[in-house]
PDB file of C-alpha atoms in Angstrom:
ATOM      1  CA  MET M  21     -39.457  12.595 -50.304  1.00  0.00           C
ATOM      2  CA  GLN M  22     -37.813  13.593 -53.565  1.00  0.00           C
ATOM      3  CA  ARG M  23     -37.874  17.186 -54.682  1.00  0.00           C
ATOM      4  CA  HIS M  24     -37.086  18.531 -58.078  1.00  0.00           C
ATOM      5  CA  ARG M  25     -37.343  22.036 -59.423  1.00  0.00           C
ATOM      6  CA  GLY M  26     -36.989  23.160 -63.002  1.00  0.00           C
ATOM      7  CA  PRO M  27     -38.398  22.770 -66.473  1.00  0.00           C
ATOM      8  CA  LEU M  28     -36.549  19.513 -67.109  1.00  0.00           C
ATOM      9  CA  PRO M  29     -36.760  16.173 -65.336  1.00  0.00           C
ATOM     10  CA  ASP M  30     -33.816  15.283 -63.131  1.00  0.00           C
ATOM     11  CA  PRO M  31     -30.882  13.561 -64.896  1.00  0.00           C
ATOM     12  CA  GLN M  32     -31.846  10.076 -63.675  1.00  0.00           C
ATOM     13  CA  GLN M  33     -35.325  10.477 -65.144  1.00  0.00           C
ATOM     14  CA  LEU M  34     -33.813  11.662 -68.431  1.00  0.00           C
ATOM     15  CA  VAL M  35     -31.704   8.503 -68.541  1.00  0.00           C
ATOM     16  CA  GLU M  36     -34.813   6.422 -67.907  1.00  0.00           C
ATOM     17  CA  TYR M  37     -36.700   8.213 -70.697  1.00  0.00           C
ATOM     18  CA  GLU M  38     -33.765   7.629 -73.024  1.00  0.00           C
ATOM     19  CA  ASN M  39     -33.690   3.924 -72.156  1.00  0.00           C
ATOM     20  CA  VAL M  40     -37.402   3.553 -72.872  1.00  0.00           C
ATOM     21  CA  LEU M  41     -37.394   5.641 -76.052  1.00  0.00           C
ATOM     22  CA  PRO M  42     -34.042   6.455 -77.673  1.00  0.00           C
ATOM     23  CA  GLY M  43     -33.862  10.159 -78.535  1.00  0.00           C
ATOM     24  CA  ALA M  44     -36.459  11.125 -75.924  1.00  0.00           C
ATOM     25  CA  ALA M  45     -33.967  13.050 -73.766  1.00  0.00           C
ATOM     26  CA  ASP M  46     -32.910  15.210 -76.730  1.00  0.00           C
ATOM     27  CA  ARG M  47     -36.544  15.839 -77.606  1.00  0.00           C
ATOM     28  CA  ILE M  48     -37.369  16.820 -74.015  1.00  0.00           C
ATOM     29  CA  ILE M  49     -34.412  19.216 -73.842  1.00  0.00           C
ATOM     30  CA  ALA M  50     -35.304  20.715 -77.243  1.00  0.00           C
ATOM     31  CA  MET M  51     -38.889  21.181 -76.048  1.00  0.00           C
ATOM     32  CA  ALA M  52     -37.663  23.028 -72.932  1.00  0.00           C
ATOM     33  CA  GLU M  53     -35.391  25.233 -75.056  1.00  0.00           C
ATOM     34  CA  ARG M  54     -38.266  26.110 -77.407  1.00  0.00           C
ATOM     35  CA  GLU M  55     -40.502  26.918 -74.440  1.00  0.00           C
ATOM     36  CA  GLN M  56     -37.847  29.167 -72.919  1.00  0.00           C
ATOM     37  CA  ARG M  57     -37.275  30.958 -76.233  1.00  0.00           C
ATOM     38  CA  HIS M  58     -41.041  31.436 -76.609  1.00  0.00           C
ATOM     39  CA  ARG M  59     -41.338  32.780 -73.049  1.00  0.00           C
ATOM     40  CA  HIS M  60     -38.483  35.226 -73.648  1.00  0.00           C
ATOM     41  CA  ASP M  61     -40.072  36.401 -76.909  1.00  0.00           C
ATOM     42  CA  LEU M  62     -43.378  37.012 -75.103  1.00  0.00           C
ATOM     43  CA  GLN M  63     -41.644  38.921 -72.309  1.00  0.00           C
ATOM     44  CA  GLN M  64     -39.744  41.038 -74.828  1.00  0.00           C
ATOM     45  CA  ALA M  65     -42.939  41.816 -76.741  1.00  0.00           C
ATOM     46  CA  GLY M  66     -44.678  42.751 -73.489  1.00  0.00           C
ATOM     47  CA  LEU M  67     -41.861  45.095 -72.501  1.00  0.00           C
ATOM     48  CA  LYS M  68     -41.898  46.759 -75.909  1.00  0.00           C
ATOM     49  CA  GLN M  69     -45.663  47.200 -75.699  1.00  0.00           C
ATOM     50  CA  ARG M  70     -45.512  48.701 -72.195  1.00  0.00           C
ATOM     51  CA  PHE M  71     -42.770  51.087 -73.334  1.00  0.00           C
ATOM     52  CA  ALA M  72     -44.833  52.163 -76.353  1.00  0.00           C
ATOM     53  CA  ILE M  73     -47.948  52.684 -74.217  1.00  0.00           C
ATOM     54  CA  THR M  74     -45.983  54.721 -71.678  1.00  0.00           C
ATOM     55  CA  ARG M  75     -44.322  56.821 -74.380  1.00  0.00           C
ATOM     56  CA  ASN M  76     -47.645  57.490 -76.121  1.00  0.00           C
ATOM     57  CA  GLY M  77     -49.262  58.394 -72.800  1.00  0.00           C
ATOM     58  CA  GLN M  78     -46.482  60.846 -72.025  1.00  0.00           C
ATOM     59  CA  ARG M  79     -46.794  62.447 -75.449  1.00  0.00           C
ATOM     60  CA  SER M  80     -50.561  62.737 -75.094  1.00  0.00           C
ATOM     61  CA  GLY M  81     -50.226  64.193 -71.597  1.00  0.00           C
ATOM     62  CA  LEU M  82     -47.644  66.722 -72.738  1.00  0.00           C
ATOM     63  CA  THR M  83     -49.889  67.720 -75.640  1.00  0.00           C
ATOM     64  CA  ALA M  84     -52.899  68.156 -73.342  1.00  0.00           C
ATOM     65  CA  LEU M  85     -50.769  70.150 -70.888  1.00  0.00           C
ATOM     66  CA  ALA M  86     -49.543  72.451 -73.659  1.00  0.00           C
ATOM     67  CA  ILE M  87     -53.079  72.972 -74.969  1.00  0.00           C
ATOM     68  CA  MET M  88     -54.400  73.858 -71.490  1.00  0.00           C
ATOM     69  CA  ALA M  89     -51.454  76.214 -70.877  1.00  0.00           C
ATOM     70  CA  ALA M  90     -52.064  77.867 -74.234  1.00  0.00           C
ATOM     71  CA  LEU M  91     -55.774  78.160 -73.402  1.00  0.00           C
ATOM     72  CA  ALA M  92     -54.962  79.772 -70.049  1.00  0.00           C
ATOM     73  CA  ALA M  93     -52.593  82.222 -71.719  1.00  0.00           C
ATOM     74  CA  TYR M  94     -55.152  83.020 -74.415  1.00  0.00           C
ATOM     75  CA  LEU M  95     -57.930  83.566 -71.864  1.00  0.00           C
ATOM     76  CA  GLY M  96     -55.679  85.855 -69.822  1.00  0.00           C
ATOM     77  CA  ASN M  97     -54.685  87.743 -72.952  1.00  0.00           C
ATOM     78  CA  ILE M  98     -58.259  88.429 -74.099  1.00  0.00           C
ATOM     79  CA  GLY M  99     -59.337  89.787 -70.747  1.00  0.00           C
ATOM     80  CA  HIS M 100     -60.723  86.760 -68.842  1.00  0.00           C
ATOM     81  CA  PRO M 101     -58.266  86.436 -65.972  1.00  0.00           C
ATOM     82  CA  GLY M 102     -60.648  84.353 -63.846  1.00  0.00           C
ATOM     83  CA  TRP M 103     -61.042  81.703 -66.534  1.00  0.00           C
ATOM     84  CA  ALA M 104     -57.305  81.835 -67.208  1.00  0.00           C
ATOM     85  CA  VAL M 105     -56.635  81.030 -63.536  1.00  0.00           C
ATOM     86  CA  VAL M 106     -59.137  78.148 -63.680  1.00  0.00           C
ATOM     87  CA  ALA M 107     -57.526  76.667 -66.804  1.00  0.00           C
ATOM     88  CA  GLY M 108     -54.008  77.124 -65.392  1.00  0.00           C
ATOM     89  CA  SER M 109     -55.019  75.641 -62.038  1.00  0.00           C
ATOM     90  CA  LEU M 110     -56.542  72.587 -63.719  1.00  0.00           C
ATOM     91  CA  ASP M 111     -53.254  72.161 -65.539  1.00  0.00           C
ATOM     92  CA  ILE M 112     -51.224  72.290 -62.335  1.00  0.00           C
ATOM     93  CA  VAL M 113     -53.616  70.006 -60.403  1.00  0.00           C
ATOM     94  CA  ALA M 114     -53.547  67.432 -63.204  1.00  0.00           C
ATOM     95  CA  VAL M 115     -49.739  67.321 -63.312  1.00  0.00           C
ATOM     96  CA  VAL M 116     -49.378  67.114 -59.523  1.00  0.00           C
ATOM     97  CA  THR M 117     -52.025  64.384 -59.345  1.00  0.00           C
ATOM     98  CA  ILE M 118     -50.249  62.318 -61.982  1.00  0.00           C
ATOM     99  CA  PHE M 119     -46.952  62.526 -60.101  1.00  0.00           C
ATOM    100  CA  VAL M 120     -48.482  61.783 -56.699  1.00  0.00           C
ATOM    101  CA  VAL M 121     -50.634  58.869 -57.896  1.00  0.00           C
ATOM    102  CA  GLY M 122     -47.777  57.525 -60.004  1.00  0.00           C
ATOM    103  CA  LYS M 123     -45.494  57.466 -56.951  1.00  0.00           C
ATOM    104  CA  ARG M 124     -48.089  55.706 -54.797  1.00  0.00           C
ATOM    105  CA  LEU M 125     -48.782  53.026 -57.381  1.00  0.00           C
ATOM    106  CA  GLY M 126     -45.106  52.431 -57.999  1.00  0.00           C
ATOM    107  CA  GLY M 127     -45.537  53.016 -61.704  1.00  0.00           C
ATOM    108  CA  ASP M 128     -45.687  49.313 -62.485  1.00  0.00           C
ATOM    109  CA  ALA M 129     -48.251  46.571 -62.609  1.00  0.00           C
ATOM    110  CA  PRO M 130     -48.091  43.991 -59.833  1.00  0.00           C
ATOM    111  CA  THR M 131     -46.589  40.657 -60.776  1.00  0.00           C
ATOM    112  CA  ASP M 132     -47.976  37.271 -59.937  1.00  0.00           C
ATOM    113  CA  ARG M 133     -44.961  35.428 -58.556  1.00  0.00           C
ATOM    114  CA  ALA M 134     -46.873  32.213 -57.959  1.00  0.00           C
ATOM    115  CA  SER M 135     -47.885  31.816 -61.590  1.00  0.00           C
ATOM    116  CA  ALA M 136     -44.379  32.764 -62.732  1.00  0.00           C
ATOM    117  CA  GLU M 137     -42.886  30.160 -60.409  1.00  0.00           C
ATOM    118  CA  ASN M 138     -45.217  27.473 -61.664  1.00  0.00           C
ATOM    119  CA  ARG M 139     -44.538  28.393 -65.258  1.00  0.00           C
ATOM    120  CA  ASP M 140     -40.768  28.438 -64.786  1.00  0.00           C
ATOM    121  CA  GLY M 141     -40.604  25.016 -63.222  1.00  0.00           C
ATOM    122  CA  ALA M 142     -42.609  24.518 -60.099  1.00  0.00           C
ATOM    123  CA  GLU M 143     -41.411  22.233 -57.433  1.00  0.00           C
ATOM    124  CA  GLN M 144     -42.361  18.673 -58.186  1.00  0.00           C
ATOM    125  CA  ARG M 145     -42.474  16.259 -55.301  1.00  0.00           C
ATOM    126  CA  THR M 146     -43.209  12.645 -54.728  1.00  0.00           C
ATOM    127  CA  PRO M 147     -45.742  12.077 -51.916  1.00  0.00           C
ATOM    128  CA  GLU M 148     -44.555  10.056 -48.936  1.00  0.00           C
ATOM    129  CA  ARG M 149     -47.965   8.922 -47.771  1.00  0.00           C
ATOM    130  CA  PRO M 150     -50.833   7.569 -49.871  1.00  0.00           C
ATOM    131  CA  GLU M 151     -53.253  10.193 -48.546  1.00  0.00           C
ATOM    132  CA  GLU M 152     -51.091  12.875 -50.198  1.00  0.00           C
ATOM    133  CA  GLU M 153     -51.577  11.375 -53.640  1.00  0.00           C
ATOM    134  CA  ALA M 154     -54.069  12.819 -56.077  1.00  0.00           C
ATOM    135  CA  PRO M 155     -57.378  10.967 -56.259  1.00  0.00           C
ATOM    136  CA  GLN M 156     -57.377   8.156 -58.784  1.00  0.00           C
ATOM    137  CA  LEU M 157     -59.784   8.463 -61.669  1.00  0.00           C
ATOM    138  CA  PRO M 158     -61.530   5.350 -62.997  1.00  0.00           C
ATOM    139  CA  GLN M 159     -59.688   3.683 -65.849  1.00  0.00           C
ATOM    140  CA  GLN M 160     -61.153   4.361 -69.248  1.00  0.00           C
ATOM    141  CA  ARG M 161     -61.553   1.417 -71.550  1.00  0.00           C
ATOM    142  CA  THR M 162     -59.977   1.618 -74.955  1.00  0.00           C
ATOM    143  CA  ASP M 163     -61.824  -1.333 -76.483  1.00  0.00           C
ATOM    144  CA  GLY M 164     -65.073   0.627 -76.883  1.00  0.00           C
ATOM    145  CA  VAL M 165     -67.019  -1.415 -74.303  1.00  0.00           C
ATOM    146  CA  ALA M 166     -68.696   0.608 -71.567  1.00  0.00           C
ATOM    147  CA  PRO M 167     -68.246  -0.643 -67.990  1.00  0.00           C
ATOM    148  CA  ASP M 168     -71.293  -1.844 -66.046  1.00  0.00           C
ATOM    149  CA  SER M 169     -73.257   0.852 -64.235  1.00  0.00           C
ATOM    150  CA  ASP M 170     -72.308  -0.654 -60.862  1.00  0.00           C
ATOM    151  CA  GLY M 171     -68.617  -0.319 -61.720  1.00  0.00           C
ATOM    152  CA  GLY M 172     -68.033  -4.069 -61.877  1.00  0.00           C
ATOM    153  CA  SER M 173     -66.358  -5.969 -64.658  1.00  0.00           C
ATOM    154  CA  GLU M 174     -68.165  -7.623 -67.487  1.00  0.00           C
ATOM    155  CA  ALA M 175     -69.093 -11.324 -67.326  1.00  0.00           C
TER     156      ALA M 175
END
């Protein structure tokens, strides 16, 4: 059983491609380089977006916290100490909840390693036994003639 892992065919297969179609190996390598560059650009864009979302969320949370603290101070100042305690308590509970939940969740989205592995060059293998091979689909005709309904050949 042969095993190969990576975005490119093994060197022997590249030689075979080159023998069949001169320049094919260079085209295959260029295609892999473009794909890698594209993948890196997408990852970079995703990281920038997550950073921007996190930063905006922190700013919004800080603003809301400041507003609630100001409201609590205002309510206490105008003679409503009960409502001031409620507003201040909500503030404290919200901050504690964010920290506790953030710690439990790990602060990051789960990653799908299986899809990343497949995308980055899943293991390709050659089956040893015929029963391991993928099912064969019927051959499609390119001459425009439909095969008989019983699957036989034309007379």
